[in-house]
XYZ file of C-alpha atoms in Angstrom:
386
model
C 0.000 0.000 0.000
C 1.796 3.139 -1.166
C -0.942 5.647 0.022
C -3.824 5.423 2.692
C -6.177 6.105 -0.139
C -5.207 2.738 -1.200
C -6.741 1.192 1.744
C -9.984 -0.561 1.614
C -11.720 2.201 3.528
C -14.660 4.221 3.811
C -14.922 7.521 1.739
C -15.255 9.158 5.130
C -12.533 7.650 6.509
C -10.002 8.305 3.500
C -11.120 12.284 3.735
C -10.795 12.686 7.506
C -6.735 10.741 7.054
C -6.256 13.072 4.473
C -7.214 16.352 6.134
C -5.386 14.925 8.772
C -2.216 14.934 6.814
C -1.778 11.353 6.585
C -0.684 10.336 3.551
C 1.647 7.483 3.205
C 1.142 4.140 5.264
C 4.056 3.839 7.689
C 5.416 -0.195 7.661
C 3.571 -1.178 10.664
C 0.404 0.360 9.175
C 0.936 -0.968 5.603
C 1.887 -4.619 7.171
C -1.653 -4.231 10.124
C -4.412 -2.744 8.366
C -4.894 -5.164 5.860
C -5.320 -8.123 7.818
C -6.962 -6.409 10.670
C -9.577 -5.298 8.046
C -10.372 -8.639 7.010
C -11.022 -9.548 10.734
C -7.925 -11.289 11.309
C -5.754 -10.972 14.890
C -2.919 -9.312 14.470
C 0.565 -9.567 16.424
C 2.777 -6.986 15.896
C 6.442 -6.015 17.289
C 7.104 -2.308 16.942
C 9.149 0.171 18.697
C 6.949 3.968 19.600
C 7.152 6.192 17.186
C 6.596 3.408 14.407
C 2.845 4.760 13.832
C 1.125 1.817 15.522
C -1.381 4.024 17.128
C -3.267 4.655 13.211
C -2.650 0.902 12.121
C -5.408 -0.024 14.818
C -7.165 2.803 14.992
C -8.153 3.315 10.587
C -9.392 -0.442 11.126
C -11.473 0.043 14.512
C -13.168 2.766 12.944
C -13.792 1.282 9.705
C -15.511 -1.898 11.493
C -17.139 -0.293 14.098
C -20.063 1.446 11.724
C -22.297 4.520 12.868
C -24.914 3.133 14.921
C -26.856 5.269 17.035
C -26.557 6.185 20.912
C -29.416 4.280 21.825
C -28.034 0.991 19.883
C -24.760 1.349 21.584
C -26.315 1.687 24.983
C -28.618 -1.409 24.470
C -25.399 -3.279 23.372
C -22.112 -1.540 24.955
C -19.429 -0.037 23.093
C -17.902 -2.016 20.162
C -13.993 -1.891 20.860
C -11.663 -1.563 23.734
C -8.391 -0.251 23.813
C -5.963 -0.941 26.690
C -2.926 1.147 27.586
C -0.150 1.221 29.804
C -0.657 5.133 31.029
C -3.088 7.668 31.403
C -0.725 9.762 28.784
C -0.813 7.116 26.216
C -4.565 6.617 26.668
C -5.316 10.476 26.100
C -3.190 10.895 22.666
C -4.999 7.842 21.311
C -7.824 9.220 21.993
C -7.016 12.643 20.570
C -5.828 10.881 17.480
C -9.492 9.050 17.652
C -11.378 12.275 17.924
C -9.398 13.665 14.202
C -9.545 10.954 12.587
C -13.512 10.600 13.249
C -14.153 14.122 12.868
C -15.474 14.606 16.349
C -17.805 12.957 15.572
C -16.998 9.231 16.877
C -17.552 9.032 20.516
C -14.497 7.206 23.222
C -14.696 7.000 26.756
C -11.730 7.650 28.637
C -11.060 5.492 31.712
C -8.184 6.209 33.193
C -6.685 6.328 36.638
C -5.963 9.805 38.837
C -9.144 11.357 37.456
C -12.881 12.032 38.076
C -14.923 8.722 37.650
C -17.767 10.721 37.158
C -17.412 12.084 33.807
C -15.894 8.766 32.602
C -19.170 6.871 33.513
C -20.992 9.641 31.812
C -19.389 8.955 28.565
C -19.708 4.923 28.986
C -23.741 5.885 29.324
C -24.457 7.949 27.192
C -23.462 5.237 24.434
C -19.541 5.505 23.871
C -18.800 3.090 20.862
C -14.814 2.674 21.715
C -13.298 2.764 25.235
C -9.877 3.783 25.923
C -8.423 2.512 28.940
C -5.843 1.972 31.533
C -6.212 -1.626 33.309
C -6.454 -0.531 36.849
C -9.407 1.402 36.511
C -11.463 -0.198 34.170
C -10.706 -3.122 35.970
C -12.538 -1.559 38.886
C -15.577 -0.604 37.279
C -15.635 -4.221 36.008
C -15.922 -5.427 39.421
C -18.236 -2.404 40.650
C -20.830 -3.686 37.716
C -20.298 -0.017 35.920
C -19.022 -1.279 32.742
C -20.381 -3.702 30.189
C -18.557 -5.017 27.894
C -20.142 -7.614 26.489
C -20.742 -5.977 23.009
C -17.165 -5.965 22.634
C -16.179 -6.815 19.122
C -12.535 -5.278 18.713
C -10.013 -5.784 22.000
C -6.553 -3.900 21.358
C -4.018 -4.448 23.591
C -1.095 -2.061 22.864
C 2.455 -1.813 24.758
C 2.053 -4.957 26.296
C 5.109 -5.406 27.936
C 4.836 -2.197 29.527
C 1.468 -3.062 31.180
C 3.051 -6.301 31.895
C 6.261 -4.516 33.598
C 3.937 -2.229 35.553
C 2.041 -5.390 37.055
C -1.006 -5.039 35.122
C -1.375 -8.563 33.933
C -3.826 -10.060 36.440
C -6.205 -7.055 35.786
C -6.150 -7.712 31.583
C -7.087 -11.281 32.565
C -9.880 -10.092 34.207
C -10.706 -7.594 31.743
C -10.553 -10.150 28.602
C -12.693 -12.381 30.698
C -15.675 -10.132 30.393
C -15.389 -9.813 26.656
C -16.734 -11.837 24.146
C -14.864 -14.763 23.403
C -15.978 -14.012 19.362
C -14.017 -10.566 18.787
C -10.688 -10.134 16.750
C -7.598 -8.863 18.762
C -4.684 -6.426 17.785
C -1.897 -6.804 20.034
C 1.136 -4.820 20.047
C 4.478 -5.155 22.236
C 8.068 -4.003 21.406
C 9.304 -7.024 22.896
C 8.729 -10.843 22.931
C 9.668 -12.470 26.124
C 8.293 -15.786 27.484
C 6.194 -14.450 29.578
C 4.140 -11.750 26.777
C 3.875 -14.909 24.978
C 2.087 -16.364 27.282
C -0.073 -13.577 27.372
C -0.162 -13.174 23.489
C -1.266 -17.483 22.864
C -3.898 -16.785 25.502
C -5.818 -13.891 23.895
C -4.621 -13.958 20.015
C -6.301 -16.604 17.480
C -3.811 -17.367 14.519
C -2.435 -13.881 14.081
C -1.339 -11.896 11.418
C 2.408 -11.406 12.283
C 4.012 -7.989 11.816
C 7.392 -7.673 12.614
C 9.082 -4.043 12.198
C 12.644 -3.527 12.585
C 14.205 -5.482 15.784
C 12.320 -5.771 18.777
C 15.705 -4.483 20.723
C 17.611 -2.361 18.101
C 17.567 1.632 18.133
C 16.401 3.084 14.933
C 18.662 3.589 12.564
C 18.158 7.791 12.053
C 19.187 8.334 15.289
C 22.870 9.746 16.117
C 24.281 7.671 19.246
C 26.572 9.516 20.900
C 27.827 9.173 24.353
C 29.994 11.281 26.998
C 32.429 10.175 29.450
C 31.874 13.211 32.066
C 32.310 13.234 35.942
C 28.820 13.056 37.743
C 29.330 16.819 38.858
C 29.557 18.286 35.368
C 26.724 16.197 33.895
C 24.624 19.753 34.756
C 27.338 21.722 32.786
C 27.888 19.123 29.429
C 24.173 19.623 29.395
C 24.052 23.032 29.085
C 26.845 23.245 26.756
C 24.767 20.561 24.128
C 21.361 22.729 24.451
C 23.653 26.250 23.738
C 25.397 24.708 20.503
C 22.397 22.523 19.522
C 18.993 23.508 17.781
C 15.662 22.020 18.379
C 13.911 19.939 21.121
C 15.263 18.165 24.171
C 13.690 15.350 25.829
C 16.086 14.546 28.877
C 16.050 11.265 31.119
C 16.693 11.229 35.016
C 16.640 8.284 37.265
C 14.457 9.831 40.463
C 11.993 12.207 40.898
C 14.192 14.470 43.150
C 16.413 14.664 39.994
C 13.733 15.832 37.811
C 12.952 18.243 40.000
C 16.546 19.320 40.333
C 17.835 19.513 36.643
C 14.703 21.574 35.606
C 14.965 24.354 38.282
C 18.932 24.709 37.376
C 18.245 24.899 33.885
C 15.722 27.102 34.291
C 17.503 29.818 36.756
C 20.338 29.265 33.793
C 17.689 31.111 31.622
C 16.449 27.499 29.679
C 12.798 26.968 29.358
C 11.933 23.972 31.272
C 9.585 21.744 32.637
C 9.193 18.228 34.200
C 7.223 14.921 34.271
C 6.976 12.315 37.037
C 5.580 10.285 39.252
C 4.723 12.814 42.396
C 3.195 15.738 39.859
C -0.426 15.354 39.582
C -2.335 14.663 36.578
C -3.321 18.313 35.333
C 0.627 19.578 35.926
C 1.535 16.216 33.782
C -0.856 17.148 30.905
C 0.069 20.814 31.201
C 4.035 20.045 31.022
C 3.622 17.592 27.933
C 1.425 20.490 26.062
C 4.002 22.834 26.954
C 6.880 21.191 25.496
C 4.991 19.521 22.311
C 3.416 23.324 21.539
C 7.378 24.376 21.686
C 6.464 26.562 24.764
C 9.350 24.595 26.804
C 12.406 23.967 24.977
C 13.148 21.226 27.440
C 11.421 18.113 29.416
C 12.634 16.395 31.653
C 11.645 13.127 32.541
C 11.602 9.769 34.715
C 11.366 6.462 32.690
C 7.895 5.286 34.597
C 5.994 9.068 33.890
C 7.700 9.042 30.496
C 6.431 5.490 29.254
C 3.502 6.330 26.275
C 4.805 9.928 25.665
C 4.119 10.283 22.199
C 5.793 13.999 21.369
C 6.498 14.841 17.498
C 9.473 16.417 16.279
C 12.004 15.719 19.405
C 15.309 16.556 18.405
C 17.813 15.637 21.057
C 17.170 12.861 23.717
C 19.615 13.226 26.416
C 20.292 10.196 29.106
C 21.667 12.467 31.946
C 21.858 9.479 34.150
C 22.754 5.572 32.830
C 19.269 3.707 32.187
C 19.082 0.557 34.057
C 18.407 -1.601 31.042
C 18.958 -1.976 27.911
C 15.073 -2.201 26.711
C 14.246 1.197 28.623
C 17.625 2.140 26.272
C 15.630 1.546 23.253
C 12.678 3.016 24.491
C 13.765 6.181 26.073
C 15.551 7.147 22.701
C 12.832 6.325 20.414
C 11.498 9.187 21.368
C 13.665 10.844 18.454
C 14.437 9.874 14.745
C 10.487 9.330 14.239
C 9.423 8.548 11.064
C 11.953 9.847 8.714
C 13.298 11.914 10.515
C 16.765 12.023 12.053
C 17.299 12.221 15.889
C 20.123 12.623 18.166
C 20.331 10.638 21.344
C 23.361 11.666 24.189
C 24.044 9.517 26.749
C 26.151 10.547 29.960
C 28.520 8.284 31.224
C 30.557 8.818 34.608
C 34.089 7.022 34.683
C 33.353 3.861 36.814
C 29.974 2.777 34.471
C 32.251 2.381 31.182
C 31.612 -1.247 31.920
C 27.682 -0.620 32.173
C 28.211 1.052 28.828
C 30.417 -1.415 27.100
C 27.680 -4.316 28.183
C 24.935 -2.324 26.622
C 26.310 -1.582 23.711
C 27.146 -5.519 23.342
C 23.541 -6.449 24.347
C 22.183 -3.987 21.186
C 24.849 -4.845 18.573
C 25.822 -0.955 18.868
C 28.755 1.353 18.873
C 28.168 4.723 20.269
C 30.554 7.732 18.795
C 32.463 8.083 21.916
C 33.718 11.783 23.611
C 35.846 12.784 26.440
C 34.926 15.635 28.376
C 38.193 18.122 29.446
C 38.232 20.945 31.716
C 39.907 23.947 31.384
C 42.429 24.523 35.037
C 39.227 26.385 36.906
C 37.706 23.486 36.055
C 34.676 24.422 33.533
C 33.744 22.630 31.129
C 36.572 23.401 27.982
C 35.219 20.770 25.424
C 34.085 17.334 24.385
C 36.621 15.928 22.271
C 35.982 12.828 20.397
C 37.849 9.825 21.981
């Protein structure tokens, strides 16, 4: 499929994609919609920022019909979408309201808001719900929910639900569904235990495999910086005064969040921060901020940071080691979307070369390597490459 107007899809549909902008299938949507059209189950292994959001969404909304409010209420909503964070659940449904026009109607269930307007939009005849396991799992057991008109189940990032301990609440949710409905699945990796998962709830699947399921893409720059931990703050600085664009920078702890925003910040950067402790209006207000251009710079935890979906990042910047090499992959794909070209930094002390060296192993990689010097007052002189 070379354009989206080449899909088997509504008039409608075609017209809303292409006032959208949407013009040219990305692999994962040229390799999903197809199948998932012609009702099959689909598993597919794609890194965010491949477009796997549209390849379930064009089908969902091309099966799911008009039918009125009153139908939907007799019967429940047709599909079900479950997500790993409130954040995730939000832009897909964003993405669902353009691509329908406004005119389609999703419930969002989602932890650390108001039920109350949630269960509004379940009653007054929502044909899609977008959710987070933990609380739709809870109206499940408070009786508030019925899905038993559920025709289309996607479950996408599911080895990030699976990481966050979700996996006992998506049996319980996929218990309540039909056991006659078609199911997307998406995960960026396939370990034992998410194919477990996957042979439990898929039905001879459609396989899509994009890229590898542990590889960085390959329009991203990797370059890393051997730098003491106490001029980590200062190397940063020096790469957002002599770069352009966007940067989307990694901490491990809250604290540090905190932290490496205010000093860059009182150094006269425009900054903000995402993570666990701020609530869920100063989350949303932070990610419109930065995607609007608004903040230059975002600084984030891995766990708050999991399902940002941010166009046009130009610089992803590990200020502190990532623990493995999966959140590696995933905290840099952040950049280098679509055809575009990314640069990812990562910091390195002295004594976690080794930590380095093993991750680089672990993803077939080799990272342009430079060496920090400092002038005698010890500031920051240059980064040579080593």
């Amino acid at each position: 499929m070379n354009q989206f107007s080449d899909f088997n899809i509504s008039a409608s549909l075609k017209q809303q994609l292409a006032n959208a902008k949407f013009i040219t299938p990305t692999p994962v949507q040229a390799g999903a919609i197809p199948p998932a059209l012609e009702g099959r189950d689909i598993l597919a292994t794609a890194q965010t920022g491949t477009g796997k959001t549209l390849s379930f969404l064009i089908p969902l909304i091309e099966k799911m019909g008009s039918g009125t409010r009153a139908e939907v209420r007799t019967r429940g909503a047709f599909g079900l979408i479950l997500l790993p964070t409130r954040e995730l659940a939000m832009q897909v449904q964003e993405h669902y309201r353009k691509l329908t026009g406004n005119q389609g109607s999703a419930a969002l269930v989602v932890g650390g808001m108001a039920e109350g307007p949630q269960l509004q939009q379940i009653r007054r005849g929502a044909q899609l719900i977008v959710a987070t396991p933990g609380r739709l799992e809870d109206f499940l057991s408070r009786k508030l929910v019925n899905l038993s008109g559920i025709k289309m189940l996607v479950l996408d990032e599911v080895d990030r639900m699976l990481d966050m301990g979700f996996k006992p609440a998506i049996k319980r949710i996929v218990a309540a569904l039909p056991a006659e409905r078609q199911t997307l699945c998406y995960s960026a990796t396939l370990s034992p235990q998410i194919k477990e998962v996957i042979r439990d709830y898929v039905k001879n699947p459609a396989r899509i495999e994009i890229g590898s399921v542990l590889k960085p893409a390959e329009n991203v720059e990797l370059q890393t910086f051997e730098v003491a931990t106490d001029k980590k703050h200062e190397l940063l600085e020096h790469l957002l005064d002599s770069s352009k664009g966007s940067f989307l920078v990694f901490v491990r702890t809250k604290h540090g969040a905190d932290r490496v925003a205010r000093r860059l910040a009182r150094s006269g950067h425009s900054a903000t921060q995402i993570h666990g402790d701020r609530s869920q209006s100063q989350r949303n207000a932070a990610l419109r901020s930065f995607s609007q251009g608004h903040h230059r710079v975002l600084v984030a935890t891995d766990v708050a940071a999991r399902g940002i979906d941010v166009a046009d990042v130009a610089h992803v910047v590990n200020y502190d080691m990532p623990r493995e090499a999966e959140d590696f992959v995933h905290r840099i794909g952040r950049t280098g979307r679509a055809s575009a070209r990314g640069i990812a930094s990562t910091f390195a002390a002295p004594e976690e070369k080794g930590t380095l060296r093993k991750m680089e192993r672990v993803l077939s990689i080799n990272m342009k390597r430079f060496r920090v010097k400092s002038n005698p007052s010890g500031h920051l002189q240059s980064a040579q490459s080593a």
